[in-house]
């Protein structure tokens, strides 16, 4: 299986004044991969994700996402990615169908295509009976699956997820991950950021950032064996803040 | 394992609470012993916050009765408030006050001073003391959490109630935070904590698993794990989605749930794992590794939720 990179980052530096938020990051993310992007608060994750999603420019280095250059073609990147965060993704005072139509419209999809995909999406999630219900009254697990499906409605090359399964019950959480696996198996790259180390264990590969640098990258299994840890959480605690003095 | 002269500091009997047609709590009963770290583990919407608000006298129960530190939560709420430290989900800090001002404010509200109880918070507060003059709004998540804990402790409460203290906090800060809670045991402070993170159950002395307003189980984490009655297997393959799909097709599969890198599987009849390897090979999955494992808290939670279906 030839791995094709959909995100290529080389020597990415981002400075804010004298502060270096991203310090020479280099990594690849492949097509159809579930990639976990971890780091302590303030490690520089948000800065990097803003660059990867075309919202911010690198100070130096090269970043290519979905075949486009982050410095010169950020608008093209935006059209070829999807984004979902746990806290806000859907408009609560719109119905399920209205949300789908709205997001499809924002991504410039023709109305006819949106309607078709809307029907398919509701069928696949077995949500057809809920098309005209307001988001506000729906259970959290349901909303998360819908938010994810909406984020990939325009069939992006990459979808970015920010703490996707926080707070849901264990069954809903697993249903959500199966949806992610299915999406990745269909060739869409899933880029996950999370604080929740349990969630990281579900990724194909993970990277851990600390103080603007990537300090570890590999499959969860590789990292656990390298750092002789039972869980990703243990790996994280060992390396994410090496200078930190514990009490 | 059980201590003979346990003193109960919380006793809840048939506590129910509804909001309109939503039953947030469905007649739950439990007891918490002095000096233990007791965890309510459950997803959003399980009723954790509602329960804690009743317990801290901020909300009246619809039905049932509850005594906390020997006082009735409805009739003796005033006296009780001075004896409880409560840290709500969104840390109740004043973002436009400095670290020092927040702490002084909380001390003064409870009629005490920082100096009087400094020994209790010293270990926690030293982490943020270098930032005494920084606005609380400008602290990182982990530091806000430590300040909020200091503020909740500054009047030396006998019971500390923490509603999702580790949500949104990174793994390093979470580990430190649990370490601090354990140290509070030396001061005989009872700690009640809620969390949606199943893995945090193992850090509590006893836990109640909460789902849709009901307690699914209440015991030590170890006893809950031992109560898992089925044989549980872990299956791993590089192609996770294909593996899950195949496991669902295997006729003997009872449940198949993804668990990080693995899929945890139970079978309709014990001992049917033997046919699985061949089945997987036939559908083209040749790298599957099958091992029998011990159930974790999350496996137990899934089982108690009524996991007797193979999944979605």
Coordinates of C-alpha atoms in Angstrom, one line a residue:
Chain A
X1 CA 0.0 0.0 0.0
X2 CA 1.7 3.2 -1.2
X3 CA 1.2 5.9 1.3
X4 CA 0.3 9.2 -0.1
X5 CA 0.9 12.3 2.1
X6 CA -2.0 14.8 2.2
X7 CA -0.3 17.0 4.7
X8 CA 3.4 17.7 4.4
X9 CA 5.1 20.0 6.9
X10 CA 8.8 20.9 6.6
X11 CA 10.6 23.1 9.1
X12 CA 7.5 25.0 10.0
X13 CA 8.2 28.0 12.2
X14 CA 5.6 30.4 13.6
X15 CA 6.7 33.3 15.7
X16 CA 4.6 35.9 17.5
X17 CA 7.1 38.7 18.2
X18 CA 9.9 37.1 20.2
X19 CA 7.9 34.0 21.1
X20 CA 8.3 30.9 19.0
X21 CA 5.0 29.0 19.0
X22 CA 6.0 26.4 16.4
X23 CA 9.7 25.6 16.3
X24 CA 10.8 23.7 13.2
X25 CA 8.0 21.2 12.9
X26 CA 8.4 18.5 10.2
X27 CA 5.9 15.7 9.7
X28 CA 3.6 14.0 7.2
X29 CA 0.1 12.8 7.5
X30 CA -1.2 10.2 5.0
X31 CA -4.3 9.6 3.0
X32 CA -7.0 7.7 5.0
X33 CA -5.0 8.0 8.2
X34 CA -6.4 8.8 11.6
X35 CA -3.7 11.1 13.0
X36 CA -3.8 12.3 16.7
X37 CA -2.2 15.6 17.4
X38 CA -1.5 15.9 21.1
X39 CA 0.2 18.3 23.4
X40 CA -0.1 20.1 26.8
X41 CA -1.9 23.4 27.1
X42 CA 0.2 26.0 25.4
X43 CA 2.4 23.5 23.5
X44 CA 1.6 25.2 20.2
X45 CA -1.1 22.8 18.8
X46 CA -3.7 25.5 18.1
X47 CA -1.1 27.6 16.2
X48 CA -0.1 24.7 14.0
X49 CA -3.7 23.7 13.3
X50 CA -4.6 27.3 12.3
X51 CA -1.8 27.2 9.8
X52 CA -2.8 23.7 8.5
X53 CA -6.3 24.9 8.0
X54 CA -5.4 28.1 6.1
X55 CA -6.3 30.5 8.9
X56 CA -2.8 31.7 9.6
X57 CA 0.5 32.0 7.7
X58 CA 3.8 30.3 8.6
X59 CA 6.7 32.6 9.5
X60 CA 9.0 30.2 7.6
X61 CA 9.1 26.6 6.3
X62 CA 6.8 24.8 3.9
X63 CA 3.3 23.5 4.6
X64 CA 1.3 21.7 2.0
X65 CA -2.3 20.6 2.8
X66 CA -4.4 18.7 0.3
X67 CA -2.0 19.6 -2.5
X68 CA -2.0 23.4 -1.7
X69 CA 0.6 25.6 -0.2
X70 CA -0.5 27.2 3.2
X71 CA 1.4 30.4 2.5
X72 CA 0.1 31.1 -1.0
X73 CA -3.1 29.2 -1.4
X74 CA -4.9 29.2 2.0
X75 CA -8.3 29.7 0.4
X76 CA -7.9 26.5 -1.6
X77 CA -7.0 24.7 1.5
X78 CA -10.1 25.9 3.3
X79 CA -12.3 24.4 0.5
X80 CA -10.6 21.0 0.8
X81 CA -10.8 20.5 4.5
X82 CA -13.6 20.0 7.0
X83 CA -13.7 21.0 10.6
X84 CA -15.6 19.9 13.7
X85 CA -15.2 20.9 17.3
X86 CA -17.0 19.4 20.2
X87 CA -18.3 22.7 21.7
X88 CA -19.8 24.3 18.6
X89 CA -20.5 22.8 15.2
X90 CA -24.3 22.9 14.6
X91 CA -26.8 25.7 15.0
X92 CA -29.1 24.7 17.8
X93 CA -32.0 26.8 16.6
X94 CA -32.0 25.3 13.1
X95 CA -33.3 21.9 12.2
X96 CA -31.1 19.0 11.2
X97 CA -31.9 19.5 7.5
X98 CA -31.4 23.3 7.7
X99 CA -28.0 22.8 9.2
X100 CA -27.0 20.4 6.4
X101 CA -28.3 22.9 3.8
X102 CA -26.4 25.7 5.4
X103 CA -23.1 24.0 5.6
X104 CA -23.4 22.6 2.1
X105 CA -24.1 26.2 0.9
X106 CA -21.1 27.6 2.8
X107 CA -18.9 25.1 0.9
X108 CA -20.4 26.2 -2.3
X109 CA -22.1 22.9 -3.2
X110 CA -25.0 23.0 -5.7
X111 CA -28.4 22.8 -4.0
X112 CA -29.2 19.6 -5.9
X113 CA -26.1 17.8 -4.7
X114 CA -26.7 19.0 -1.1
X115 CA -30.2 17.6 -1.2
X116 CA -29.0 14.3 -2.5
X117 CA -26.2 14.0 0.1
X118 CA -28.6 15.2 2.8
X119 CA -30.9 12.3 2.1
X120 CA -28.0 9.8 1.9
X121 CA -26.6 11.1 5.2
X122 CA -29.8 10.9 7.1
X123 CA -30.4 7.3 5.8
X124 CA -26.9 6.2 6.6
X125 CA -27.1 7.5 10.2
X126 CA -30.7 6.3 10.5
X127 CA -31.8 9.8 11.3
X128 CA -34.4 10.2 8.6
X129 CA -37.2 10.6 11.1
X130 CA -35.3 13.6 12.7
X131 CA -34.7 15.7 9.6
X132 CA -37.1 18.4 10.7
X133 CA -36.2 18.4 14.4
X134 CA -34.3 21.3 16.0
X135 CA -30.8 20.5 17.1
X136 CA -31.5 21.9 20.6
X137 CA -33.6 18.9 21.6
X138 CA -31.4 16.1 20.4
X139 CA -29.1 13.9 22.4
X140 CA -25.3 14.7 22.5
X141 CA -24.3 11.4 20.8
X142 CA -26.7 12.1 18.0
X143 CA -25.4 15.6 17.5
X144 CA -21.8 14.6 17.4
X145 CA -22.4 12.0 14.7
X146 CA -24.4 14.6 12.7
X147 CA -21.7 17.3 13.2
X148 CA -19.1 14.9 11.9
X149 CA -21.2 13.9 8.9
X150 CA -21.8 17.6 8.1
X151 CA -18.1 18.3 8.3
X152 CA -17.4 15.8 5.6
X153 CA -20.5 16.6 3.5
X154 CA -18.4 18.3 0.8
X155 CA -16.1 15.3 0.7
X156 CA -12.9 17.0 1.8
X157 CA -9.5 15.4 1.7
X158 CA -9.0 16.0 5.4
X159 CA -11.3 16.6 8.3
X160 CA -10.0 18.2 11.5
X161 CA -11.6 17.2 14.8
X162 CA -11.2 19.0 18.1
X163 CA -11.9 16.7 21.1
X164 CA -14.6 14.9 19.2
X165 CA -16.0 12.5 21.8
X166 CA -15.7 14.3 25.1
X167 CA -18.6 13.8 27.4
X168 CA -20.6 11.2 25.5
X169 CA -21.5 7.8 26.9
X170 CA -19.3 4.8 26.1
X171 CA -21.7 3.4 23.5
X172 CA -22.1 6.7 21.7
X173 CA -18.4 7.2 21.8
X174 CA -17.7 3.9 20.1
X175 CA -20.4 4.5 17.5
X176 CA -18.7 7.8 16.8
X177 CA -15.3 6.1 16.4
X178 CA -16.7 3.6 14.0
X179 CA -18.0 6.4 11.9
X180 CA -14.5 7.9 11.9
X181 CA -13.0 4.5 10.9
X182 CA -15.5 4.2 8.1
X183 CA -14.7 7.6 6.8
X184 CA -10.9 7.0 7.0
X185 CA -11.4 3.6 5.2
X186 CA -13.0 5.6 2.4
X187 CA -9.9 7.7 2.0
X188 CA -10.5 10.8 4.0
X189 CA -7.8 11.7 6.4
X190 CA -8.9 12.4 10.0
X191 CA -6.8 14.8 12.0
X192 CA -7.7 14.7 15.7
X193 CA -6.6 17.0 18.5
X194 CA -7.5 16.1 22.0
X195 CA -6.6 16.3 25.7
X196 CA -8.2 13.0 26.2
X197 CA -5.4 10.4 26.1
X198 CA -7.9 7.6 25.9
X199 CA -9.1 9.1 22.6
X200 CA -5.6 9.2 21.3
X201 CA -5.4 5.4 21.6
X202 CA -8.0 5.2 18.8
X203 CA -5.7 6.9 16.3
X204 CA -3.5 5.1 13.7
X205 CA -0.6 7.4 14.6
X206 CA 0.0 10.2 17.1
X207 CA 2.4 13.1 17.6
X208 CA 3.0 14.8 20.9
X209 CA 4.0 18.5 21.0
X210 CA 5.8 20.2 23.9
X211 CA 7.1 23.8 23.9
X212 CA 6.6 24.3 20.2
X213 CA 8.3 21.1 19.1
X214 CA 7.2 17.6 18.2
X215 CA 8.8 15.4 20.8
X216 CA 7.3 12.0 19.8
X217 CA 5.6 10.6 16.7
X218 CA 4.5 7.0 15.9
X219 CA 1.7 4.5 16.4
X220 CA 0.3 4.3 19.9
X221 CA 1.9 0.9 20.2
X222 CA 5.3 2.2 19.1
X223 CA 5.2 5.0 21.6
X224 CA 4.1 2.8 24.4
X225 CA 7.0 0.4 23.8
X226 CA 9.6 3.1 23.3
X227 CA 8.7 4.9 26.5
X228 CA 7.8 1.7 28.4
X229 CA 4.4 2.8 29.3
X230 CA 1.1 1.0 29.6
X231 CA -0.9 3.8 28.0
X232 CA -0.6 6.9 25.8
X233 CA -1.5 8.9 28.9
X234 CA 1.7 7.6 30.7
X235 CA 3.8 8.4 27.6
X236 CA 2.4 11.9 27.6
X237 CA 3.0 12.5 31.3
X238 CA 6.6 11.2 30.8
X239 CA 7.5 13.5 28.0
X240 CA 5.1 16.3 27.4
X241 CA 6.7 18.5 30.1
X242 CA 10.1 16.9 30.8
X243 CA 11.3 20.0 32.7
X244 CA 8.3 19.9 35.0
X245 CA 8.9 19.1 38.6
X246 CA 6.2 17.0 40.0
X247 CA 5.0 17.5 43.6
Chain B
X1 CA -10.5 -4.0 52.8
X2 CA -13.5 -2.5 54.6
X3 CA -12.8 -0.4 57.7
X4 CA -15.0 -1.3 60.6
X5 CA -15.8 2.1 62.1
X6 CA -16.6 3.9 58.9
X7 CA -18.5 7.1 59.5
X8 CA -21.0 8.0 56.9
X9 CA -20.8 11.7 55.9
X10 CA -23.4 11.5 53.1
X11 CA -26.6 9.5 53.1
X12 CA -29.0 9.9 50.1
X13 CA -32.3 8.1 50.0
X14 CA -34.5 8.0 46.9
X15 CA -33.3 11.3 45.5
X16 CA -35.3 12.3 42.4
X17 CA -35.3 15.5 40.4
X18 CA -37.1 16.4 37.2
X19 CA -36.9 19.5 35.0
X20 CA -40.2 19.6 33.1
X21 CA -40.6 16.2 31.6
X22 CA -36.9 15.3 31.9
X23 CA -36.1 13.1 34.8
X24 CA -32.5 14.1 35.7
X25 CA -32.3 11.8 38.7
X26 CA -34.5 8.7 39.2
X27 CA -34.7 7.9 42.9
X28 CA -31.1 7.3 43.7
X29 CA -29.7 6.2 47.1
X30 CA -26.1 6.0 48.2
X31 CA -23.8 6.6 51.1
X32 CA -20.3 8.2 51.3
X33 CA -17.8 7.5 54.1
X34 CA -15.6 9.9 55.9
X35 CA -12.2 10.5 54.3
X36 CA -12.8 8.6 51.1
X37 CA -12.5 9.8 47.5
X38 CA -15.8 9.0 46.0
X39 CA -16.3 9.3 42.3
X40 CA -19.5 9.7 40.2
X41 CA -18.6 8.4 36.8
X42 CA -20.9 9.1 33.9
X43 CA -21.4 10.9 30.6
X44 CA -22.9 14.3 30.1
X45 CA -26.5 14.3 31.0
X46 CA -26.2 11.4 33.4
X47 CA -27.3 13.7 36.3
X48 CA -23.9 14.3 37.9
X49 CA -24.3 18.1 38.2
X50 CA -27.9 18.0 39.3
X51 CA -26.9 15.6 42.1
X52 CA -24.0 17.8 43.2
X53 CA -26.2 20.9 43.2
X54 CA -28.7 19.1 45.5
X55 CA -25.9 18.0 47.7
X56 CA -24.4 21.4 48.0
X57 CA -27.9 22.9 48.8
X58 CA -28.1 24.9 45.6
X59 CA -31.1 22.9 44.3
X60 CA -34.1 21.3 46.1
X61 CA -34.6 17.6 45.5
X62 CA -38.0 16.7 43.9
X63 CA -38.3 13.6 46.1
X64 CA -36.3 11.8 48.7
X65 CA -34.0 13.0 51.5
X66 CA -30.3 13.6 51.9
X67 CA -28.1 14.3 54.9
X68 CA -24.6 15.7 54.4
X69 CA -22.3 15.9 57.4
X70 CA -25.2 15.0 59.6
X71 CA -27.3 17.9 58.3
X72 CA -30.4 17.8 56.2
X73 CA -29.7 19.5 52.8
X74 CA -33.1 21.2 52.8
X75 CA -33.7 22.3 56.4
X76 CA -30.2 23.0 57.5
X77 CA -28.8 24.4 54.3
X78 CA -27.3 27.5 55.8
X79 CA -25.1 25.7 58.4
X80 CA -24.1 23.1 55.8
X81 CA -22.9 25.7 53.3
X82 CA -20.1 26.8 55.6
X83 CA -18.8 23.2 55.9
X84 CA -18.7 22.3 52.2
X85 CA -16.2 23.3 49.6
X86 CA -17.7 23.3 46.1
X87 CA -15.9 23.6 42.8
X88 CA -18.4 23.8 40.0
X89 CA -17.7 22.6 36.5
X90 CA -16.8 26.0 35.2
X91 CA -14.3 27.1 37.8
X92 CA -16.0 29.9 39.7
X93 CA -13.2 32.3 39.6
X94 CA -13.4 36.0 39.1
X95 CA -11.4 36.4 35.9
X96 CA -10.9 40.2 36.5
X97 CA -9.4 39.6 39.9
X98 CA -5.8 38.5 40.4
X99 CA -4.9 35.1 41.8
X100 CA -4.3 36.5 45.3
X101 CA -7.5 38.6 45.2
X102 CA -9.6 35.6 44.3
X103 CA -8.1 33.6 47.2
X104 CA -8.6 36.4 49.7
X105 CA -12.1 37.0 48.5
X106 CA -13.1 33.4 49.1
X107 CA -11.5 33.4 52.5
X108 CA -13.4 36.5 53.5
X109 CA -16.7 35.2 52.3
X110 CA -16.3 32.3 54.7
X111 CA -15.1 34.6 57.5
X112 CA -11.6 33.3 57.6
X113 CA -8.1 34.3 56.3
X114 CA -5.5 32.8 54.0
X115 CA -3.0 32.7 56.9
X116 CA -5.3 30.7 59.1
X117 CA -5.7 27.8 56.7
X118 CA -2.6 28.1 54.6
X119 CA -1.2 24.8 55.7
X120 CA -4.1 23.0 54.0
X121 CA -3.6 24.6 50.6
X122 CA 0.2 25.0 50.7
X123 CA 1.0 22.1 48.5
X124 CA -1.4 23.2 45.8
X125 CA -1.0 26.9 46.1
X126 CA 2.8 26.9 45.8
X127 CA 2.3 25.9 42.1
X128 CA 0.6 29.2 41.4
X129 CA 2.1 31.5 44.0
X130 CA 4.6 32.9 41.5
X131 CA 1.6 34.3 39.7
X132 CA -0.1 35.9 42.7
X133 CA -0.5 39.2 40.9
X134 CA -1.7 37.8 37.6
X135 CA -5.4 38.1 36.6
X136 CA -7.2 34.7 36.9
X137 CA -8.4 35.1 33.4
X138 CA -4.8 35.0 32.1
X139 CA -4.0 31.6 33.7
X140 CA -3.7 28.3 31.8
X141 CA -6.4 25.7 32.3
X142 CA -4.2 23.7 34.7
X143 CA -3.4 26.7 36.9
X144 CA -7.0 27.9 37.0
X145 CA -7.9 24.5 38.2
X146 CA -5.3 24.7 41.0
X147 CA -6.5 28.2 42.0
X148 CA -10.1 27.0 42.0
X149 CA -9.2 24.1 44.3
X150 CA -7.3 26.4 46.6
X151 CA -10.4 28.7 46.8
X152 CA -12.7 25.8 47.5
X153 CA -10.4 24.7 50.4
X154 CA -9.5 27.9 52.0
X155 CA -12.3 27.7 54.7
X156 CA -11.2 24.2 55.7
X157 CA -14.3 22.3 54.6
X158 CA -15.0 18.8 55.9
X159 CA -16.4 17.8 52.5
X160 CA -15.0 18.9 49.1
X161 CA -17.3 18.6 46.1
X162 CA -15.7 18.8 42.7
X163 CA -17.8 18.8 39.5
X164 CA -15.7 17.6 36.6
X165 CA -12.5 19.2 37.8
X166 CA -10.4 17.6 35.1
X167 CA -12.5 18.3 32.0
X168 CA -10.5 20.3 29.4
X169 CA -7.2 20.0 31.4
X170 CA -4.2 18.3 29.9
X171 CA -3.0 14.9 31.1
X172 CA -0.1 16.2 33.1
X173 CA -2.2 18.6 35.1
X174 CA -4.8 15.8 35.6
X175 CA -2.3 13.5 37.1
X176 CA -1.0 16.2 39.4
X177 CA -4.6 17.1 40.4
X178 CA -5.4 13.5 41.5
X179 CA -2.2 13.5 43.5
X180 CA -3.4 16.6 45.3
X181 CA -6.7 15.0 46.1
X182 CA -5.0 12.0 47.6
X183 CA -3.0 14.3 49.9
X184 CA -6.2 15.8 51.2
X185 CA -7.0 12.5 52.8
X186 CA -4.4 13.2 55.5
X187 CA -6.5 16.1 56.6
X188 CA -9.6 13.8 56.8
X189 CA -11.4 15.7 54.1
X190 CA -13.9 13.7 52.2
X191 CA -13.8 14.2 48.5
X192 CA -16.7 13.8 46.1
X193 CA -15.7 14.1 42.5
X194 CA -17.5 13.7 39.2
X195 CA -16.0 12.8 35.8
X196 CA -17.0 11.6 32.4
X197 CA -13.6 10.0 32.0
X198 CA -13.9 6.3 32.8
X199 CA -10.2 5.8 33.3
X200 CA -10.3 8.2 36.3
X201 CA -12.5 5.7 38.2
X202 CA -9.4 3.8 39.1
X203 CA -8.1 6.8 41.1
X204 CA -11.1 6.8 43.4
X205 CA -11.6 4.7 46.6
X206 CA -15.2 4.0 45.6
X207 CA -17.3 4.9 42.6
X208 CA -20.9 5.1 41.4
X209 CA -21.5 4.6 37.7
X210 CA -24.2 6.9 36.7
X211 CA -26.2 6.8 33.5
X212 CA -29.5 8.6 32.7
X213 CA -30.2 9.5 36.3
X214 CA -29.7 5.9 37.6
X215 CA -26.8 4.3 39.5
X216 CA -25.7 1.3 37.5
X217 CA -23.2 0.1 40.1
X218 CA -21.6 1.3 43.3
X219 CA -18.4 -0.2 44.8
X220 CA -14.7 -0.1 44.8
X221 CA -13.3 0.1 41.2
X222 CA -11.6 -3.3 41.8
X223 CA -14.9 -5.0 42.9
X224 CA -16.7 -3.5 39.9
X225 CA -14.1 -5.0 37.6
X226 CA -14.3 -8.3 39.3
X227 CA -18.1 -8.3 38.9
X228 CA -17.7 -8.5 35.2
X229 CA -19.1 -12.0 34.6
X230 CA -18.1 -12.8 31.0
X231 CA -14.9 -13.8 29.3
X232 CA -13.6 -10.9 27.4
X233 CA -11.2 -10.9 24.5
X234 CA -9.1 -8.2 22.8
X235 CA -8.6 -8.4 19.1
X236 CA -6.1 -6.3 17.2
X237 CA -5.4 -5.8 13.5
X238 CA -3.8 -3.1 11.4
X239 CA -7.1 -2.7 9.5
X240 CA -9.5 -1.7 12.3
X241 CA -12.5 -0.9 10.3
X242 CA -12.4 -4.2 8.4
X243 CA -11.8 -6.0 11.6
X244 CA -14.9 -4.5 13.3
X245 CA -17.1 -5.2 10.3
X246 CA -15.8 -8.8 10.2
X247 CA -16.3 -9.3 14.0
X248 CA -19.9 -8.2 13.7
X249 CA -20.4 -10.8 11.0
X250 CA -19.0 -13.7 13.0
X251 CA -22.1 -15.6 14.1
X252 CA -20.8 -16.2 17.7
X253 CA -20.1 -12.5 18.4
X254 CA -22.2 -11.0 21.2
X255 CA -20.6 -7.6 21.4
X256 CA -17.7 -6.0 19.6
X257 CA -16.6 -2.5 20.7
X258 CA -13.6 -0.6 19.6
X259 CA -11.2 0.2 22.5
X260 CA -8.3 2.3 21.4
X261 CA -6.1 0.2 19.2
X262 CA -8.1 -3.0 20.0
X263 CA -11.6 -4.3 19.7
X264 CA -13.1 -5.9 22.8
X265 CA -15.3 -8.9 22.0
X266 CA -17.6 -11.2 24.0
X267 CA -19.2 -14.3 22.5
X268 CA -22.7 -15.7 22.8
X269 CA -21.3 -18.9 24.3
X270 CA -18.1 -19.1 26.3
X271 CA -15.2 -20.7 24.6
X272 CA -16.3 -19.8 21.1
X273 CA -13.2 -17.6 20.5
X274 CA -11.5 -20.6 19.0
X275 CA -13.3 -20.4 15.7
X276 CA -12.7 -16.7 15.3
X277 CA -9.1 -16.9 14.1
X278 CA -10.1 -19.1 11.2
X279 CA -13.1 -16.9 10.4
X280 CA -11.0 -13.8 10.2
X281 CA -8.4 -15.5 8.0
X282 CA -11.2 -16.6 5.6
X283 CA -12.3 -13.0 5.2
X284 CA -8.7 -11.9 4.6
X285 CA -7.6 -10.6 8.0
X286 CA -4.4 -12.5 8.6
X287 CA -2.7 -10.3 11.2
X288 CA -5.3 -10.6 14.0
X289 CA -4.0 -11.1 17.5
X290 CA -6.6 -12.5 19.9
X291 CA -5.9 -12.4 23.7
X292 CA -8.2 -12.9 26.7
X293 CA -8.2 -9.8 28.9
X294 CA -9.5 -8.5 32.2
X295 CA -12.4 -6.1 32.0
X296 CA -11.7 -2.5 32.7
X297 CA -14.2 0.0 34.2
X298 CA -15.4 1.0 30.7
X299 CA -16.1 -2.6 29.7
X300 CA -18.2 -2.8 32.9
X301 CA -20.0 0.4 32.1
X302 CA -20.8 -0.8 28.6
X303 CA -22.1 -4.2 30.0
X304 CA -24.2 -2.5 32.6
X305 CA -25.7 -0.1 30.0
X306 CA -27.1 -3.3 28.5
X307 CA -24.4 -4.0 25.9
X308 CA -26.1 -7.2 24.8
X309 CA -26.3 -6.0 21.2
X310 CA -23.3 -6.1 18.9
X311 CA -23.3 -2.3 18.5
X312 CA -24.8 0.1 16.0

